[in-house]
Amino acid sequence: MNQDNRVIIFDTTLRDGEQSPGASMNKAEKLRIATQLEQLGVDVIEAGFPASSQGDFDAVRSIAENLKKSQTAALCRASKSDIDRGWEAIRNAAAPRIHTFIATSDLHMEYKLKMDRNQVLEKAVEAVRHAASYTDNVEFSAEDGSRSDPDFLCRVFEAVIDAGATTVNLPDTVGYAVPAEFSELVTYVTRNTPNMAKAVLSVHCHNDLGLATANTLAAVESGARQVEVTINGIGERAGNTSLEEVVMSLNTRPNFFPHTCGIDTTKIYPTSRLVSMVTGIMVQPNRPVIGANAFAHEAGIHQDGVLKNPMTYEIMKPETVGVKKNNLVLGKHSGKHAFKNHIGEMGYSLSEDEIDSLFEKFKQLSDRKKDIQNEDIEALINESVLRSNEIFRLEYIHVACGNTVFPTASLQLSINDRQVKGAKDGNGPIDAVYNVIADITGTKSELLRFSISALTEGTDAQGEVTVRLMEEGLVALGKGADPDIITASALAYINGLNRLEYLKENPSIKPDSL
Ligand code: KIV
Ligand code: ZN
């Protein structure tokens, strides 16, 4: 393999991805995603921003202590205290990386930082020097790089490389760049930063104009050798460059891109599903590579062509990204061994205890639903593995409704392992359930959005409910699935409340607030 063409995949799902509104994740969820990213073959996992909150610090530390192959990056503003805190969180990692940043555009320097160019340059150098006193794996990012003066950018890059930065990152922070222009900037910076050969040039694009992937690929073509991406393209505002689009572009067009990377493409789809389940952010059906329609052929002429030769209308094979054609999997009579194998084939690695508890839930579900499909199993993993440490848990629910009764709900929750029950009415069964949950949890959230869909086909399908809640200015998404849609609605609401509790306990600051 030509090492010059090896592209480093830097995933920031757990940091920039978590900045998507409502996408906060707790420590266990972040660790689960980090483990999956490592199996996917990500080179650098940006685990979080440790100075932002105690919760993020703890999550970054636990990820750092668990990753074996991937590097663990901690984001830090260009300040000594942020870098000390970041290093504290990742010092035990197999391969720690400090990622520090400061804005370099005149706009950000004047209005946000209230600093001039020399002050910013000095701060960047000081920060990198301090980071380099801890580790020789230091990344520096020039925030709003694409709108910075190119010559100043080169001055900053030259100075931070001299101070010890081994990666310099050029972000299109606000998603403003267009491919030809971004490619030109990458070429300019490469040619005009005298010591650039001593560092890896990275790019980090946002998707405000839908150009994040195009800009990232244009930068790779012009010499960038690290790409910063997220699973499903989640991230601040319109999101970040999506890992799956970049990796599959390199993979599908090798004649155009003579580049390689360490991603095991067959793990792309399971990773995408996991991130969607954990964050509650649904993947649009027409989304490239991982959307439900990405490999569906509706038109008869296309179906006919694909049957004769898949290459007629499929530029990639679904199996290459881990999409299984035959989704019909298990049923009532499936044994534990087959179940465990299937979980492995789906790309998940769970402990024996987790498999045991999941298998029990699977048996209960197979009494209520004939054919259990991958989506059902993913929902079970979400409910019984990822949420095992939550404050509020549903114990039982009973609802009376119909066109001749006044809707009433009685239910019992466990709240920090204490059983609490209650009953309430409402103008419909879901309203009644939400009233009683709000009452016994003592929460005052506002329901901003409620949506329900069927997880699979058939009348016995599980209903999947997503809610968006707001309390004390904090916003969280919640998700729940069950064959009974009222129970699914209760689970989604409870999940949203748990996420709000996490946010209340872990007030965080945004990385770009200096
Ligand atoms: O978008 C951005 O500029 C960032 C930096 C912190 C790398 O996320
Ligand atoms: Zn960003």
Coordinates of C-alpha atoms and ligand atoms in Angstrom, one line a residue:
M1 CA 0.0 0.0 0.0
N2 CA 1.3 3.5 -0.8
Q3 CA 1.4 5.1 2.6
D4 CA 1.2 8.6 0.9
N5 CA -2.3 7.8 -0.1
R6 CA -3.5 6.4 3.2
V7 CA -6.4 8.6 4.5
I8 CA -6.7 8.9 8.3
I9 CA -10.3 8.6 9.4
F10 CA -11.0 10.9 12.4
D11 CA -14.5 10.4 13.7
T12 CA -16.2 13.1 15.7
T13 CA -19.6 11.6 16.2
L14 CA -19.2 11.7 20.0
R15 CA -18.1 15.4 20.0
D16 CA -19.4 17.4 17.0
G17 CA -22.1 14.8 16.4
E18 CA -23.3 15.2 19.9
Q19 CA -23.7 18.9 19.3
S20 CA -26.8 18.0 17.1
P21 CA -29.8 19.4 19.0
G22 CA -31.2 16.8 21.4
A23 CA -28.4 14.2 20.6
S24 CA -26.9 14.1 24.0
M25 CA -25.5 10.7 25.0
N26 CA -24.6 9.3 28.4
K27 CA -21.4 7.6 29.4
A28 CA -22.5 4.0 28.7
E29 CA -23.9 5.0 25.3
K30 CA -20.8 6.9 24.3
L31 CA -18.6 3.9 25.3
R32 CA -20.8 1.6 23.3
I33 CA -20.5 3.8 20.2
A34 CA -16.7 4.2 20.7
T35 CA -16.3 0.4 20.9
Q36 CA -18.3 0.1 17.6
L37 CA -16.2 2.8 15.9
E38 CA -13.1 1.0 16.9
Q39 CA -14.4 -2.2 15.3
L40 CA -15.4 -0.2 12.2
G41 CA -11.7 0.7 11.9
V42 CA -11.7 4.4 12.7
D43 CA -8.2 5.7 13.3
V44 CA -8.9 8.5 15.7
I45 CA -12.1 8.8 17.8
E46 CA -12.8 12.2 19.1
A47 CA -14.4 11.1 22.4
G48 CA -15.6 14.5 23.6
F49 CA -14.7 17.9 25.1
P50 CA -13.7 17.0 28.7
A51 CA -13.7 20.6 30.0
S52 CA -17.3 21.1 29.0
S53 CA -18.9 19.0 31.8
Q54 CA -18.1 16.4 34.4
G55 CA -20.2 13.9 32.4
D56 CA -18.2 14.5 29.3
F57 CA -15.0 14.2 31.2
D58 CA -16.0 10.9 32.7
A59 CA -17.2 9.6 29.3
V60 CA -13.9 10.6 27.6
R61 CA -11.9 8.9 30.4
S62 CA -13.8 5.7 30.2
I63 CA -13.5 5.6 26.4
A64 CA -9.7 6.3 26.6
E65 CA -9.3 3.5 29.1
N66 CA -11.2 1.0 26.9
L67 CA -9.9 1.6 23.3
K68 CA -7.1 -0.6 22.2
K69 CA -6.4 0.3 18.6
S70 CA -8.0 3.6 17.8
Q71 CA -6.5 6.8 19.1
T72 CA -8.6 8.8 21.6
A73 CA -8.8 12.5 21.0
A74 CA -9.9 15.1 23.5
L75 CA -11.1 18.5 22.3
C76 CA -9.7 21.5 24.2
R77 CA -9.9 25.2 23.6
A78 CA -6.6 26.9 23.3
S79 CA -6.2 27.4 27.1
K80 CA -3.9 25.8 29.6
S81 CA -6.8 24.7 31.9
D82 CA -8.8 23.0 29.1
I83 CA -5.6 21.2 27.9
D84 CA -4.8 20.0 31.5
R85 CA -8.4 18.8 31.9
G86 CA -8.3 17.1 28.5
W87 CA -5.0 15.4 29.2
E88 CA -6.3 14.2 32.6
A89 CA -9.2 12.4 30.8
I90 CA -7.1 10.7 28.1
R91 CA -3.7 10.1 29.8
N92 CA -4.4 6.4 30.2
A93 CA -5.3 5.8 26.6
A94 CA -3.4 3.4 24.4
A95 CA -2.9 6.3 21.9
P96 CA -4.0 9.7 23.3
R97 CA -4.3 12.8 21.1
I98 CA -4.9 16.4 22.3
H99 CA -6.9 18.4 19.9
T100 CA -6.8 22.1 20.5
F101 CA -8.3 24.9 18.5
I102 CA -8.8 28.7 18.1
A103 CA -10.6 30.7 15.5
T104 CA -8.4 32.4 12.8
S105 CA -10.9 34.3 10.6
D106 CA -11.0 38.1 11.0
L107 CA -14.7 37.8 11.7
H108 CA -14.3 35.4 14.6
M109 CA -11.2 37.1 16.0
E110 CA -12.8 40.6 16.0
Y111 CA -16.3 39.8 17.2
K112 CA -16.0 36.5 19.1
L113 CA -12.5 36.5 20.5
K114 CA -11.9 40.3 20.6
M115 CA -8.3 39.5 19.8
D116 CA -6.0 40.6 17.0
R117 CA -4.0 38.3 14.7
N118 CA -0.8 38.4 16.8
Q119 CA -2.7 37.6 20.0
V120 CA -4.4 34.6 18.3
L121 CA -1.1 33.3 16.9
E122 CA 0.5 33.6 20.3
K123 CA -2.3 31.8 22.0
A124 CA -2.3 29.0 19.4
V125 CA 1.4 28.4 19.8
E126 CA 1.2 28.5 23.6
A127 CA -1.6 26.0 23.6
V128 CA 0.2 23.6 21.2
R129 CA 3.4 23.9 23.2
H130 CA 1.6 23.1 26.4
A131 CA -0.2 20.1 24.8
A132 CA 3.1 18.9 23.3
S133 CA 4.6 18.8 26.8
Y134 CA 2.1 16.0 27.5
T135 CA 2.1 14.0 24.2
D136 CA 3.7 14.1 20.8
N137 CA 0.3 13.5 19.2
V138 CA -1.2 17.0 19.0
E139 CA -3.7 18.3 16.6
F140 CA -4.4 22.0 16.0
S141 CA -7.5 23.3 14.3
A142 CA -7.9 26.8 12.9
E143 CA -11.7 27.3 13.5
D144 CA -13.4 29.0 10.6
G145 CA -10.3 28.2 8.6
S146 CA -12.1 28.4 5.2
R147 CA -13.0 32.0 5.8
S148 CA -9.6 33.0 7.2
D149 CA -7.0 34.9 5.3
P150 CA -4.9 32.2 3.6
D151 CA -1.6 33.8 4.3
F152 CA -2.5 34.2 8.0
L153 CA -3.6 30.6 8.0
C154 CA -0.2 29.5 6.7
R155 CA 1.6 31.6 9.3
V156 CA -0.5 30.0 12.1
F157 CA 0.1 26.5 10.7
E158 CA 3.8 27.1 10.4
A159 CA 4.0 28.4 13.9
V160 CA 2.0 25.6 15.5
I161 CA 3.9 22.9 13.6
D162 CA 7.1 24.4 15.0
A163 CA 5.6 24.3 18.4
G164 CA 4.8 20.6 18.1
A165 CA 1.5 20.0 16.2
T166 CA 1.6 16.8 14.3
T167 CA -1.8 17.3 12.6
V168 CA -3.1 20.7 11.4
N169 CA -6.8 20.8 10.6
L170 CA -8.6 23.2 8.2
P171 CA -12.3 23.4 9.1
D172 CA -15.1 24.8 7.0
T173 CA -16.8 25.6 10.3
V174 CA -19.9 27.2 8.8
G175 CA -20.3 25.0 5.7
Y176 CA -19.6 28.0 3.4
A177 CA -16.9 26.6 1.1
V178 CA -17.5 25.1 -2.4
P179 CA -15.3 22.3 -3.7
A180 CA -13.1 24.1 -6.3
E181 CA -12.4 26.9 -3.9
F182 CA -11.8 24.6 -0.9
S183 CA -9.5 22.4 -3.0
E184 CA -7.5 25.6 -4.0
L185 CA -7.2 26.6 -0.4
V186 CA -5.8 23.2 0.6
T187 CA -3.3 23.4 -2.3
Y188 CA -2.4 26.9 -1.3
V189 CA -1.8 26.0 2.4
T190 CA 0.2 22.9 1.4
R191 CA 2.5 25.0 -0.8
N192 CA 2.8 28.0 1.4
T193 CA 3.3 26.5 4.8
P194 CA 7.1 25.9 4.8
N195 CA 7.1 23.0 7.3
M196 CA 3.9 21.3 6.2
A197 CA 5.8 18.1 5.4
K198 CA 6.2 17.6 9.2
A199 CA 2.4 17.4 9.8
V200 CA -0.7 15.7 8.4
L201 CA -3.1 18.1 6.8
S202 CA -6.7 17.4 7.9
V203 CA -10.1 18.8 6.9
H204 CA -13.3 19.2 8.8
C205 CA -16.4 20.2 6.9
H206 CA -19.9 21.2 7.9
N207 CA -22.9 20.6 5.6
D208 CA -24.8 23.8 5.6
L209 CA -24.9 23.9 1.8
G210 CA -25.0 20.1 1.4
L211 CA -21.3 20.2 0.2
A212 CA -19.5 18.7 3.2
T213 CA -18.7 15.4 1.4
A214 CA -17.8 17.1 -1.9
N215 CA -15.5 19.6 -0.1
T216 CA -13.9 16.8 1.9
L217 CA -13.2 14.7 -1.2
A218 CA -11.9 17.7 -3.1
A219 CA -9.5 18.3 -0.2
V220 CA -8.3 14.7 -0.3
E221 CA -7.7 15.0 -4.0
S222 CA -5.6 18.1 -3.3
G223 CA -3.5 16.4 -0.6
A224 CA -5.4 16.4 2.7
R225 CA -4.7 13.1 4.4
Q226 CA -7.0 13.2 7.4
V227 CA -10.8 13.6 7.1
E228 CA -13.0 14.5 10.1
V229 CA -16.4 12.9 9.8
T230 CA -19.4 11.6 11.7
I231 CA -21.6 8.6 11.4
N232 CA -24.9 9.5 9.5
G233 CA -23.4 13.0 9.1
I234 CA -24.9 14.1 12.4
G235 CA -23.5 17.3 13.9
E236 CA -24.0 21.0 14.7
R237 CA -26.8 22.6 12.5
A238 CA -26.9 20.7 9.1
G239 CA -24.3 18.3 10.4
N240 CA -20.8 17.3 9.4
T241 CA -19.3 15.3 6.6
S242 CA -20.6 11.8 6.8
L243 CA -18.1 8.9 7.2
E244 CA -20.1 6.5 5.1
E245 CA -20.2 8.9 2.1
V246 CA -16.5 9.6 2.1
V247 CA -15.4 6.1 2.7
M248 CA -17.8 4.6 0.1
S249 CA -16.7 7.3 -2.5
L250 CA -13.1 6.2 -2.0
N251 CA -14.1 2.6 -2.1
T252 CA -16.4 2.8 -5.1
R253 CA -14.2 5.0 -7.3
P254 CA -10.7 3.5 -6.9
N255 CA -9.8 4.6 -10.4
F256 CA -10.4 8.2 -9.4
F257 CA -9.2 8.0 -5.8
P258 CA -6.0 6.0 -5.4
H259 CA -6.5 6.3 -1.6
T260 CA -7.0 3.8 1.1
C261 CA -8.3 3.8 4.6
G262 CA -8.7 1.3 7.5
I263 CA -12.5 1.1 7.5
D264 CA -14.2 -2.3 7.4
T265 CA -17.1 -1.2 5.2
T266 CA -19.3 -4.2 6.2
K267 CA -19.6 -2.5 9.6
I268 CA -20.9 0.8 8.2
Y269 CA -24.6 -0.1 8.4
P270 CA -24.7 -1.6 11.9
T271 CA -22.7 1.4 13.1
S272 CA -25.2 3.8 11.5
R273 CA -28.1 1.9 13.1
L274 CA -26.5 2.0 16.5
V275 CA -25.9 5.8 16.3
S276 CA -29.4 6.4 15.1
M277 CA -30.8 4.3 17.9
V278 CA -28.7 5.9 20.6
T279 CA -29.1 9.5 19.6
G280 CA -32.8 9.2 18.5
I281 CA -31.9 10.9 15.2
M282 CA -33.6 9.1 12.4
V283 CA -31.8 8.4 9.1
Q284 CA -33.7 9.9 6.2
P285 CA -34.8 7.1 3.8
N286 CA -33.1 8.6 0.8
R287 CA -29.8 9.1 2.6
P288 CA -26.9 7.8 0.6
V289 CA -25.3 4.4 1.6
I290 CA -27.3 3.9 4.8
G291 CA -30.9 5.1 4.1
A292 CA -33.7 2.6 3.8
N293 CA -34.1 3.3 0.1
A294 CA -30.4 3.4 -0.7
F295 CA -30.6 -0.1 -2.3
A296 CA -34.3 -0.3 -3.1
H297 CA -35.3 -0.4 -6.7
E298 CA -38.9 0.7 -7.3
A299 CA -39.1 1.0 -11.1
G300 CA -39.8 -2.2 -12.9
I301 CA -37.1 -1.6 -15.5
H302 CA -34.5 -1.1 -12.7
Q303 CA -35.7 -4.3 -10.9
D304 CA -35.4 -6.2 -14.1
G305 CA -31.9 -4.8 -14.8
V306 CA -30.7 -5.6 -11.3
L307 CA -31.9 -9.2 -11.5
K308 CA -30.0 -9.6 -14.8
N309 CA -26.9 -7.9 -13.5
P310 CA -26.8 -5.9 -10.3
M311 CA -24.2 -3.5 -11.8
T312 CA -26.8 -2.1 -14.1
Y313 CA -28.3 0.0 -11.3
E314 CA -26.2 -0.7 -8.2
I315 CA -22.9 1.0 -8.0
M316 CA -22.2 -0.7 -4.6
K317 CA -23.3 -4.0 -3.2
P318 CA -25.5 -3.7 -0.1
E319 CA -23.4 -6.4 1.5
T320 CA -20.3 -4.2 1.1
V321 CA -21.8 -1.8 3.6
G322 CA -23.3 -4.5 5.8
V323 CA -26.9 -4.3 4.6
K324 CA -28.2 -7.9 4.6
K325 CA -30.6 -8.6 1.7
N326 CA -32.5 -11.3 3.7
N327 CA -33.8 -9.5 6.8
L328 CA -36.0 -12.3 8.0
V329 CA -34.1 -13.7 10.9
L330 CA -35.3 -15.4 14.0
G331 CA -38.5 -16.7 15.6
K332 CA -40.0 -18.3 18.6
H333 CA -38.0 -21.5 18.2
S334 CA -34.6 -20.0 17.6
G335 CA -32.1 -21.1 20.2
K336 CA -29.6 -19.0 22.2
H337 CA -26.7 -20.1 20.1
A338 CA -28.3 -18.9 16.8
F339 CA -29.4 -15.7 18.5
K340 CA -25.9 -15.0 19.7
N341 CA -24.4 -15.7 16.3
H342 CA -26.9 -13.4 14.7
I343 CA -26.1 -10.6 17.0
G344 CA -22.4 -11.0 16.0
E345 CA -23.3 -11.1 12.3
M346 CA -25.2 -7.8 12.8
G347 CA -21.9 -6.3 13.9
Y348 CA -22.6 -6.0 17.6
S349 CA -20.3 -7.4 20.3
L350 CA -22.1 -7.8 23.6
S351 CA -21.0 -9.5 26.8
E352 CA -22.3 -12.9 27.9
D353 CA -24.5 -11.1 30.5
E354 CA -25.9 -8.7 28.0
I355 CA -26.7 -11.6 25.6
D356 CA -28.5 -13.5 28.4
S357 CA -30.7 -10.6 29.3
L358 CA -31.3 -9.8 25.6
F359 CA -32.2 -13.4 24.9
E360 CA -34.9 -13.3 27.6
K361 CA -36.4 -10.1 26.1
F362 CA -36.2 -11.7 22.6
K363 CA -38.2 -14.7 23.9
Q364 CA -40.9 -12.4 25.3
L365 CA -41.1 -10.5 22.1
S366 CA -41.3 -13.7 20.0
D367 CA -44.4 -14.7 22.0
R368 CA -46.0 -11.5 20.7
K369 CA -44.5 -11.2 17.2
K370 CA -44.0 -14.1 14.8
D371 CA -40.9 -13.1 12.8
I372 CA -38.2 -11.1 14.5
Q373 CA -36.2 -8.9 12.2
N374 CA -33.0 -7.0 12.6
E375 CA -34.8 -3.8 13.4
D376 CA -36.6 -5.6 16.3
I377 CA -33.4 -6.9 17.7
E378 CA -31.8 -3.4 17.5
A379 CA -34.7 -2.0 19.4
L380 CA -34.2 -4.7 22.0
I381 CA -30.5 -3.9 22.3
N382 CA -31.4 -0.3 22.8
E383 CA -34.0 -1.0 25.4
S384 CA -32.4 -3.7 27.5
V385 CA -28.6 -3.1 27.0
L386 CA -28.0 0.5 26.4
R387 CA -30.5 1.9 28.9
S388 CA -29.8 -0.4 31.7
N389 CA -28.6 2.4 34.1
E390 CA -31.4 4.9 33.6
I391 CA -33.0 6.8 36.5
F392 CA -36.6 6.3 35.4
R393 CA -37.7 2.8 34.2
L394 CA -41.1 1.6 33.3
E395 CA -42.3 -1.4 35.4
Y396 CA -45.9 -1.8 34.3
I397 CA -48.5 0.1 32.4
H398 CA -52.3 -0.3 32.1
V399 CA -54.5 1.9 30.0
A400 CA -58.2 2.1 29.5
C401 CA -59.4 3.7 26.3
G402 CA -61.9 3.5 23.5
N403 CA -64.9 5.4 22.2
T404 CA -67.0 4.7 25.3
V405 CA -64.6 5.3 28.2
F406 CA -62.7 8.3 29.5
P407 CA -59.0 7.5 28.8
T408 CA -57.1 6.7 32.0
A409 CA -53.7 5.3 32.6
S410 CA -52.1 3.7 35.7
L411 CA -48.5 2.8 35.8
Q412 CA -45.6 2.1 37.9
L413 CA -42.0 3.3 37.4
S414 CA -38.9 2.6 39.2
I415 CA -37.2 5.8 40.1
N416 CA -33.6 5.3 41.2
D417 CA -34.7 1.7 42.1
R418 CA -37.7 3.0 44.2
Q419 CA -41.1 1.9 43.0
V420 CA -43.6 4.7 42.5
K421 CA -47.1 4.4 41.0
G422 CA -49.9 6.7 40.0
A423 CA -53.0 7.1 37.8
K424 CA -54.3 10.0 35.7
D425 CA -56.7 10.7 32.9
G426 CA -56.2 12.6 29.7
N427 CA -57.9 13.5 26.5
G428 CA -56.5 10.4 24.9
P429 CA -54.5 7.3 26.0
I430 CA -51.1 8.9 25.3
D431 CA -52.1 12.1 27.0
A432 CA -53.2 10.1 30.1
V433 CA -49.9 8.1 30.1
Y434 CA -47.8 11.3 29.8
N435 CA -49.8 13.0 32.5
V436 CA -49.2 10.3 35.0
I437 CA -45.5 10.0 34.1
A438 CA -45.0 13.8 34.5
D439 CA -46.8 13.6 37.8
I440 CA -44.9 10.8 39.4
T441 CA -41.5 11.9 38.1
G442 CA -42.2 15.6 39.2
T443 CA -40.9 16.8 35.8
K444 CA -42.3 19.7 33.8
S445 CA -41.1 19.1 30.3
E446 CA -42.9 20.4 27.2
L447 CA -43.5 17.9 24.4
L448 CA -42.2 19.6 21.3
R449 CA -42.6 16.8 18.9
F450 CA -44.1 13.3 18.8
S451 CA -43.9 10.9 15.9
I452 CA -44.7 7.2 15.5
S453 CA -43.9 4.7 12.7
A454 CA -43.8 1.0 12.3
L455 CA -40.4 -0.6 12.8
T456 CA -41.0 -3.3 10.2
E457 CA -43.8 -4.5 7.9
G458 CA -47.0 -6.3 9.0
T459 CA -49.8 -5.6 11.5
D460 CA -47.8 -7.2 14.3
A461 CA -44.9 -4.8 13.8
Q462 CA -43.4 -2.9 16.7
G463 CA -44.4 0.8 16.9
E464 CA -41.4 3.1 17.2
V465 CA -42.0 6.4 18.9
T466 CA -39.7 9.4 18.9
V467 CA -40.3 12.5 21.1
R468 CA -38.5 15.8 21.5
L469 CA -38.8 17.3 25.0
M470 CA -37.8 20.6 26.5
E471 CA -37.3 21.5 30.1
E472 CA -35.4 24.4 31.7
G473 CA -34.2 25.4 28.2
L474 CA -32.7 21.9 27.6
V475 CA -33.8 19.8 24.7
A476 CA -33.6 16.0 24.5
L477 CA -34.9 13.3 22.1
G478 CA -36.4 10.1 23.4
K479 CA -37.1 6.8 21.6
G480 CA -39.1 3.7 22.4
A481 CA -40.3 0.6 20.6
D482 CA -42.9 -2.0 21.5
P483 CA -45.7 -4.0 19.7
D484 CA -48.1 -1.9 21.9
I485 CA -47.9 1.7 20.6
I486 CA -49.0 3.1 24.0
T487 CA -46.2 1.3 25.7
A488 CA -43.8 2.5 23.0
S489 CA -45.0 6.0 23.6
A490 CA -44.4 5.7 27.4
L491 CA -40.9 4.3 26.7
A492 CA -40.0 7.1 24.4
Y493 CA -41.2 9.7 26.9
I494 CA -39.3 8.0 29.8
N495 CA -36.2 7.9 27.6
G496 CA -36.5 11.6 26.8
L497 CA -36.9 12.4 30.6
N498 CA -33.8 10.3 31.4
R499 CA -31.8 12.3 28.8
L500 CA -33.1 15.6 30.3
E501 CA -32.0 14.4 33.8
Y502 CA -28.5 13.7 32.4
L503 CA -28.4 17.1 30.8
K504 CA -29.5 18.8 34.1
E505 CA -26.8 16.9 36.0
N506 CA -24.2 17.7 33.4
P507 CA -24.6 21.3 32.4
S508 CA -22.2 21.8 29.6
I509 CA -20.6 24.6 27.7
K510 CA -20.1 24.6 23.9
P511 CA -16.6 24.2 22.6
D512 CA -16.7 27.4 20.7
S513 CA -17.6 29.5 23.8
L514 CA -14.3 31.0 25.0
Ligands
KIV1 O1 -16.3 23.1 13.1 C1 -15.3 23.4 13.7 O2 -14.5 24.3 13.4 C2 -14.9 22.5 14.8 C3 -13.6 22.7 15.4 C4 -13.6 22.7 16.9 C5 -12.6 21.6 14.8 O3 -15.7 21.7 15.2
ZN2 ZN -17.2 21.2 13.6

